[in-house]
Coordinates of N, CA and C in Angstrom, one line a residue:
M1 N -1.8 20.9 4.3 CA -2.2 20.1 5.4 C -2.5 21.0 6.6
V2 N -3.6 20.7 7.2 CA -4.2 21.6 8.3 C -3.7 21.2 9.7
P3 N -3.7 22.1 10.6 CA -3.2 21.8 12.0 C -3.9 20.6 12.6
S4 N -5.2 20.3 12.3 CA -5.9 19.2 13.0 C -5.3 17.9 12.5
Y5 N -4.5 17.8 11.5 CA -3.8 16.6 11.1 C -2.5 16.4 11.8
E6 N -2.1 17.3 12.7 CA -0.8 17.2 13.3 C -0.7 16.1 14.3
N7 N 0.4 15.4 14.4 CA 0.7 14.4 15.4 C 1.4 15.0 16.5
F8 N 1.8 14.1 17.5 CA 2.5 14.6 18.7 C 3.9 15.1 18.4
G9 N 4.4 14.7 17.2 CA 5.8 15.2 16.8 C 5.8 16.5 16.0
G10 N 4.6 17.0 15.8 CA 4.5 18.3 15.1 C 4.4 18.1 13.6
K11 N 4.3 16.9 13.1 CA 4.2 16.6 11.7 C 2.8 16.2 11.3
V12 N 2.5 16.0 10.1 CA 1.2 15.5 9.7 C 1.2 14.0 10.0
H13 N 0.1 13.5 10.6 CA 0.0 12.1 11.0 C 0.0 11.2 9.8
G14 N 0.8 10.2 9.9 CA 1.0 9.2 8.8 C -0.4 8.6 8.4
G15 N -1.3 8.4 9.3 CA -2.6 7.9 9.0 C -3.4 8.7 8.1
V16 N -3.2 10.0 8.2 CA -3.9 11.0 7.3 C -3.4 10.8 5.9
V17 N -2.1 10.7 5.7 CA -1.5 10.5 4.4 C -2.0 9.1 3.9
L18 N -2.0 8.1 4.7 CA -2.5 6.8 4.2 C -3.9 6.8 3.8
S19 N -4.7 7.5 4.5 CA -6.1 7.7 4.1 C -6.3 8.4 2.7
L20 N -5.5 9.4 2.5 CA -5.5 10.1 1.2 C -5.0 9.2 0.1
M21 N -4.0 8.4 0.4 CA -3.5 7.4 -0.6 C -4.6 6.4 -1.0
D22 N -5.3 5.9 0.0 CA -6.3 4.9 -0.2 C -7.4 5.5 -1.1
K23 N -7.8 6.8 -0.8 CA -8.8 7.4 -1.6 C -8.4 7.7 -3.0
I24 N -7.2 8.1 -3.2 CA -6.7 8.3 -4.6 C -6.6 7.0 -5.3
A25 N -6.2 5.9 -4.6 CA -6.1 4.6 -5.3 C -7.5 4.2 -5.7
Y26 N -8.5 4.4 -4.8 CA -9.9 4.1 -5.2 C -10.3 4.9 -6.5
A27 N -10.1 6.2 -6.5 CA -10.5 7.0 -7.6 C -9.8 6.5 -8.9
C28 N -8.6 6.2 -8.8 CA -7.8 5.7 -10.0 C -8.4 4.4 -10.5
A29 N -8.6 3.5 -9.6 CA -9.2 2.1 -9.9 C -10.6 2.2 -10.5
A30 N -11.4 3.0 -9.8 CA -12.8 3.1 -10.3 C -12.9 3.8 -11.6
S31 N -12.0 4.8 -11.9 CA -12.0 5.4 -13.2 C -11.6 4.5 -14.3
H32 N -10.6 3.6 -14.0 CA -10.2 2.6 -15.0 C -11.2 1.5 -15.2
S33 N -11.8 1.0 -14.1 CA -12.7 -0.2 -14.3 C -14.1 0.2 -14.5
K34 N -14.5 1.5 -14.2 CA -15.9 1.9 -14.3 C -16.7 1.1 -13.3
C35 N -16.1 0.6 -12.2 CA -16.8 -0.2 -11.2 C -16.5 0.3 -9.8
Y36 N -17.3 -0.1 -8.8 CA -17.0 0.1 -7.4 C -15.8 -0.8 -7.1
C37 N -14.8 -0.3 -6.4 CA -13.6 -1.0 -6.1 C -13.3 -1.0 -4.6
V38 N -12.7 -2.0 -4.2 CA -12.3 -2.1 -2.8 C -10.8 -2.4 -2.7
T39 N -10.2 -2.0 -1.6 CA -8.8 -2.2 -1.4 C -8.6 -3.6 -0.9
A40 N -7.8 -4.4 -1.6 CA -7.5 -5.8 -1.3 C -6.2 -5.9 -0.4
S41 N -5.2 -5.1 -0.8 CA -4.0 -5.1 0.0 C -3.2 -3.8 -0.3
V42 N -2.3 -3.5 0.6 CA -1.4 -2.4 0.4 C 0.0 -2.9 0.6
D43 N 0.9 -2.7 -0.4 CA 2.3 -3.1 -0.2 C 2.9 -2.2 0.8
K44 N 4.1 -2.5 1.1 CA 4.9 -1.7 2.0 C 4.8 -0.2 1.7
V45 N 4.5 0.6 2.7 CA 4.3 2.1 2.4 C 5.6 2.7 2.9
D46 N 6.3 3.4 2.0 CA 7.6 4.0 2.4 C 7.3 5.5 2.8
F47 N 7.7 5.8 4.0 CA 7.6 7.2 4.5 C 9.0 7.8 4.3
L48 N 9.2 8.5 3.3 CA 10.5 8.9 2.9 C 10.9 10.3 3.6
N49 N 9.9 11.1 3.7 CA 10.1 12.4 4.3 C 8.8 12.8 5.1
P50 N 8.9 13.5 6.2 CA 7.7 13.9 6.9 C 7.0 15.0 6.2
V51 N 5.7 15.1 6.4 CA 4.9 16.1 5.8 C 4.7 17.2 6.9
E52 N 5.0 18.4 6.6 CA 4.8 19.5 7.6 C 3.4 20.1 7.5
V53 N 2.9 20.5 8.6 CA 1.6 21.2 8.6 C 1.8 22.5 7.8
G54 N 0.8 22.7 6.9 CA 0.9 23.9 6.0 C 1.4 23.6 4.6
E55 N 2.0 22.4 4.4 CA 2.4 22.1 3.1 C 1.2 21.6 2.2
I56 N 1.4 21.7 1.0 CA 0.4 21.2 0.0 C 0.9 19.8 -0.5
L57 N -0.1 18.9 -0.4 CA 0.3 17.5 -0.9 C -0.3 17.3 -2.3
T58 N 0.4 16.7 -3.1 CA -0.1 16.2 -4.4 C 0.1 14.7 -4.5
L59 N -0.9 14.0 -4.9 CA -0.9 12.6 -5.0 C -1.0 12.2 -6.4
Y60 N -0.1 11.4 -6.9 CA -0.1 10.9 -8.3 C -0.4 9.4 -8.2
S61 N -1.3 9.0 -9.2 CA -1.6 7.6 -9.2 C -1.6 7.1 -10.7
S62 N -1.4 5.8 -10.8 CA -1.4 5.2 -12.1 C -1.8 3.7 -11.9
V63 N -2.6 3.2 -12.9 CA -2.9 1.8 -13.0 C -1.6 1.2 -13.6
N64 N -0.9 0.4 -12.8 CA 0.4 -0.2 -13.3 C 0.1 -1.6 -13.9
Y65 N -0.8 -2.3 -13.4 CA -1.0 -3.7 -13.8 C -2.4 -4.1 -13.6
T66 N -3.0 -4.8 -14.6 CA -4.3 -5.3 -14.5 C -4.4 -6.8 -14.6
G67 N -5.1 -7.4 -13.7 CA -5.4 -8.8 -13.8 C -6.8 -9.0 -14.3
K68 N -7.6 -10.0 -13.9 CA -8.9 -10.2 -14.4 C -9.9 -9.2 -13.7
S69 N -9.8 -9.1 -12.4 CA -10.7 -8.2 -11.7 C -9.9 -7.3 -10.7
S70 N -8.6 -7.5 -10.6 CA -7.8 -6.7 -9.7 C -6.8 -5.8 -10.5
M71 N -6.3 -4.8 -9.9 CA -5.3 -3.9 -10.5 C -4.4 -3.4 -9.5
E72 N -3.2 -3.2 -9.9 CA -2.2 -2.5 -9.0 C -2.2 -1.0 -9.3
I73 N -2.4 -0.2 -8.3 CA -2.3 1.2 -8.4 C -1.1 1.7 -7.7
G74 N -0.2 2.4 -8.5 CA 1.0 3.0 -7.9 C 0.6 4.4 -7.4
I75 N 1.1 4.7 -6.2 CA 0.8 6.0 -5.6 C 2.2 6.7 -5.3
R76 N 2.3 7.9 -5.6 CA 3.5 8.7 -5.3 C 2.9 10.0 -4.7
V77 N 3.4 10.4 -3.5 CA 3.0 11.6 -2.8 C 4.1 12.5 -2.7
V78 N 3.8 13.8 -3.1 CA 4.8 14.9 -3.1 C 4.3 16.0 -2.2
S79 N 5.2 16.6 -1.4 CA 4.7 17.8 -0.6 C 5.4 19.0 -1.2
E80 N 4.7 20.1 -1.0 CA 5.3 21.4 -1.5 C 5.2 22.4 -0.4
N81 N 6.3 23.1 0.0 CA 6.2 24.2 0.9 C 6.0 25.4 0.0
F82 N 4.8 26.0 0.1 CA 4.5 27.1 -0.8 C 5.2 28.3 -0.5
K83 N 5.8 28.5 0.7 CA 6.6 29.6 1.1 C 8.0 29.6 0.4
T84 N 8.6 28.4 0.5 CA 10.0 28.3 0.0 C 10.0 27.7 -1.4
G85 N 9.0 27.0 -1.8 CA 8.9 26.4 -3.1 C 9.6 25.0 -3.1
A86 N 10.0 24.6 -1.9 CA 10.7 23.2 -1.8 C 9.7 22.1 -2.1
I87 N 10.1 21.2 -2.9 CA 9.2 20.0 -3.2 C 9.9 18.8 -2.8
R88 N 9.2 17.9 -2.1 CA 9.8 16.7 -1.6 C 8.9 15.5 -1.9
H89 N 9.5 14.4 -2.3 CA 8.8 13.1 -2.4 C 8.7 12.5 -1.0
T90 N 7.4 12.3 -0.6 CA 7.2 11.9 0.8 C 6.8 10.4 1.0
N91 N 6.1 9.9 0.0 CA 5.6 8.5 0.2 C 5.5 7.8 -1.2
T92 N 5.6 6.5 -1.1 CA 5.4 5.7 -2.3 C 4.7 4.4 -1.8
S93 N 3.8 3.9 -2.5 CA 3.2 2.6 -2.2 C 2.5 2.0 -3.4
Y94 N 2.1 0.8 -3.3 CA 1.3 0.1 -4.3 C 0.1 -0.5 -3.7
F95 N -1.1 -0.2 -4.2 CA -2.4 -0.7 -3.7 C -2.9 -1.7 -4.7
T96 N -3.4 -2.8 -4.2 CA -4.1 -3.8 -5.0 C -5.6 -3.5 -4.8
M97 N -6.3 -3.1 -5.8 CA -7.7 -2.8 -5.8 C -8.5 -3.9 -6.6
V98 N -9.7 -4.2 -6.1 CA -10.5 -5.2 -6.8 C -11.8 -4.6 -7.2
A99 N -12.2 -4.7 -8.4 CA -13.5 -4.2 -8.9 C -14.6 -5.2 -8.5
L100 N -15.7 -4.7 -8.0 CA -16.8 -5.5 -7.6 C -18.1 -5.2 -8.4
N101 N -18.8 -6.3 -8.7 CA -20.2 -6.1 -9.3 C -21.1 -5.5 -8.2
P102 N -21.8 -4.4 -8.6 CA -22.6 -3.7 -7.6 C -23.7 -4.5 -7.0
E103 N -24.3 -5.5 -7.8 CA -25.4 -6.3 -7.2 C -24.9 -7.5 -6.4
T104 N -23.9 -8.2 -6.9 CA -23.5 -9.5 -6.3 C -22.3 -9.3 -5.3
K105 N -21.7 -8.1 -5.4 CA -20.5 -7.9 -4.6 C -19.4 -8.9 -4.9
T106 N -19.4 -9.5 -6.0 CA -18.3 -10.5 -6.4 C -17.4 -9.8 -7.4
P107 N -16.2 -10.3 -7.5 CA -15.2 -9.6 -8.5 C -15.8 -9.5 -9.9
E108 N -15.5 -8.4 -10.5 CA -16.0 -8.0 -11.8 C -14.8 -7.9 -12.8
S109 N -15.0 -8.4 -14.0 CA -13.9 -8.3 -15.0 C -13.7 -6.8 -15.3
I110 N -12.4 -6.5 -15.5 CA -12.0 -5.1 -15.8 C -11.3 -5.1 -17.2
P111 N -11.3 -3.9 -17.8 CA -10.5 -3.8 -19.0 C -9.0 -3.9 -18.8
G112 N -8.3 -4.4 -19.8 CA -6.9 -4.4 -19.7 C -6.3 -3.1 -20.0
L113 N -5.0 -3.0 -19.9 CA -4.3 -1.8 -20.1 C -3.8 -1.7 -21.6
L114 N -3.8 -0.6 -22.1 CA -3.2 -0.3 -23.4 C -1.8 0.4 -23.1
L115 N -0.7 -0.3 -23.3 CA 0.6 0.2 -22.9 C 1.2 1.0 -24.1
E116 N 1.2 2.3 -23.9 CA 1.6 3.2 -25.1 C 3.0 3.8 -24.9
S117 N 3.7 3.4 -23.9 CA 5.1 4.0 -23.7 C 6.0 3.0 -23.0
D118 N 7.3 3.2 -23.1 CA 8.2 2.3 -22.4 C 8.0 2.4 -20.9
E119 N 7.6 3.6 -20.4 CA 7.3 3.7 -19.0 C 6.1 2.8 -18.6
E120 N 5.1 2.8 -19.4 CA 3.9 2.0 -19.1 C 4.2 0.5 -19.2
V121 N 5.0 0.1 -20.1 CA 5.5 -1.3 -20.2 C 6.3 -1.7 -19.0
R122 N 7.2 -0.8 -18.6 CA 8.0 -1.0 -17.4 C 7.1 -1.2 -16.1
R123 N 6.2 -0.3 -15.9 CA 5.3 -0.3 -14.8 C 4.5 -1.6 -14.8
F124 N 4.0 -2.0 -16.0 CA 3.2 -3.2 -16.1 C 4.0 -4.5 -15.7
L125 N 5.2 -4.6 -16.2 CA 6.1 -5.7 -16.0 C 6.5 -5.7 -14.5
E126 N 6.8 -4.6 -13.9 CA 7.2 -4.5 -12.5 C 6.0 -4.9 -11.6
G127 N 4.8 -4.4 -12.0 CA 3.5 -4.8 -11.3 C 3.3 -6.3 -11.3
R128 N 3.5 -6.9 -12.5 CA 3.3 -8.3 -12.6 C 4.3 -9.0 -11.7
L129 N 5.6 -8.5 -11.7 CA 6.6 -9.1 -10.8 C 6.2 -9.0 -9.3
R130 N 5.7 -7.8 -8.9 CA 5.3 -7.6 -7.5 C 4.1 -8.6 -7.2
R131 N 3.2 -8.8 -8.1 CA 2.1 -9.7 -7.8 C 2.7 -11.2 -7.6
K132 N 3.6 -11.6 -8.4 CA 4.2 -12.9 -8.3 C 4.9 -13.0 -7.0
V133 N 5.7 -12.0 -6.6 CA 6.4 -12.0 -5.3 C 5.5 -12.0 -4.1
R134 N 4.3 -11.3 -4.2 CA 3.3 -11.4 -3.1 C 2.8 -12.8 -2.9
K135 N 2.5 -13.5 -4.0 CA 2.0 -14.8 -4.0 C 3.1 -15.8 -3.4
L136 N 4.3 -15.6 -3.8 CA 5.4 -16.4 -3.2 C 5.6 -16.2 -1.8
Q137 N 5.5 -14.9 -1.3 CA 5.7 -14.6 0.1 C 4.6 -15.2 0.9
R138 N 3.3 -15.1 0.4 CA 2.2 -15.8 1.2 C 2.5 -17.3 1.3
H139 N 2.9 -17.9 0.2 CA 3.2 -19.3 0.3 C 4.3 -19.6 1.2
D140 N 5.4 -18.9 1.2 CA 6.5 -19.1 2.1 C 6.2 -18.9 3.5
L141 N 5.4 -17.8 3.8 CA 4.9 -17.6 5.1 C 4.1 -18.7 5.7
D142 N 3.1 -19.2 4.9 CA 2.3 -20.3 5.3 C 3.1 -21.5 5.6
R143 N 4.1 -21.8 4.8 CA 5.0 -23.0 5.0 C 5.8 -22.7 6.3
A144 N 6.3 -21.6 6.5 CA 7.1 -21.3 7.7 C 6.3 -21.4 9.0
R145 N 5.1 -20.9 8.9 CA 4.2 -21.0 10.1 C 4.0 -22.5 10.5
Q146 N 3.9 -23.4 9.6 CA 3.7 -24.8 9.9 C 5.0 -25.4 10.6
E147 N 6.1 -24.7 10.4 CA 7.4 -25.2 11.0 C 7.7 -24.6 12.4
I148 N 6.9 -23.7 12.8 CA 7.2 -23.0 14.1 C 6.9 -24.0 15.3
D149 N 7.8 -24.1 16.2 CA 7.6 -24.8 17.4 C 7.2 -23.8 18.5
Y150 N 5.9 -23.9 18.9 CA 5.3 -22.9 19.8 C 5.6 -23.3 21.3
E151 N 6.3 -24.4 21.5 CA 6.7 -24.8 22.9 C 8.0 -24.1 23.1
V152 N 8.0 -22.9 23.6 CA 9.3 -22.2 23.8 C 9.5 -21.8 25.3
D153 N 10.7 -21.6 25.6 CA 11.0 -21.1 27.0 C 12.1 -19.9 26.8
D154 N 12.5 -19.4 27.9 CA 13.4 -18.3 27.8 C 14.7 -18.6 27.1
D155 N 15.2 -19.9 27.2 CA 16.4 -20.3 26.6 C 16.3 -20.3 25.1
S156 N 15.2 -20.7 24.6 CA 15.0 -20.8 23.1 C 14.8 -19.4 22.5
L157 N 14.5 -18.4 23.3 CA 14.4 -17.0 22.9 C 15.5 -16.1 23.3
A158 N 16.6 -16.8 23.7 CA 17.8 -16.0 24.1 C 18.2 -15.0 23.0
G159 N 18.5 -13.8 23.4 CA 18.9 -12.8 22.4 C 17.7 -12.0 21.8
E160 N 16.5 -12.4 22.1 CA 15.3 -11.7 21.7 C 14.8 -10.7 22.8
N161 N 14.1 -9.7 22.5 CA 13.7 -8.7 23.5 C 12.3 -9.1 24.0
C162 N 12.3 -10.3 24.8 CA 11.0 -10.8 25.4 C 11.4 -11.7 26.5
K163 N 10.4 -12.1 27.3 CA 10.5 -13.0 28.3 C 9.2 -13.9 28.3
V164 N 9.3 -15.2 28.4 CA 8.1 -16.0 28.5 C 7.6 -16.1 29.9
A165 N 6.4 -15.7 30.1 CA 5.8 -15.6 31.5 C 4.4 -16.2 31.5
R166 N 4.1 -17.1 30.6 CA 2.8 -17.7 30.6 C 2.6 -18.7 31.8
E167 N 1.3 -18.8 32.2 CA 1.0 -19.7 33.3 C 1.1 -21.1 32.9
E168 N 1.6 -21.9 33.8 CA 1.6 -23.4 33.5 C 0.2 -23.9 33.5
S169 N 0.0 -24.9 32.6 CA -1.4 -25.5 32.6 C -1.4 -26.9 33.1

């Protein structure tokens, strides 16, 4: 990682790492699907350890789960200090990528996975579970939004770190 990637804290900026993760997710998805792919969503990105300027990053990717046109790409980022030989796991995330037809820009069918090891079966089943959880979370959030009472005052937000100061209409 080069000095131009440094943030104000002297570490590699998280956005640089995220950009690399997105690029490797694209390469993995396009390689599997043989199609142009776009990022549909990114699950929680865990920043486990900072990346130091001068370290070498290695990004690992795998197609964990395939739907009809979408796939979950697991990303693991590892940094290596080439002076000391220290290796650290810095990031993990899951990207949902969608294959698109080049002419119509609509979702394109993709090949399924051939699961050849216990590890691949585990990744597939966990990917399927994450997909189900994402759908449930979207549904729960939509339902919860409908129940929000937006007529609030300072008393109803007691204990929160905010103050209501909107103008009276």
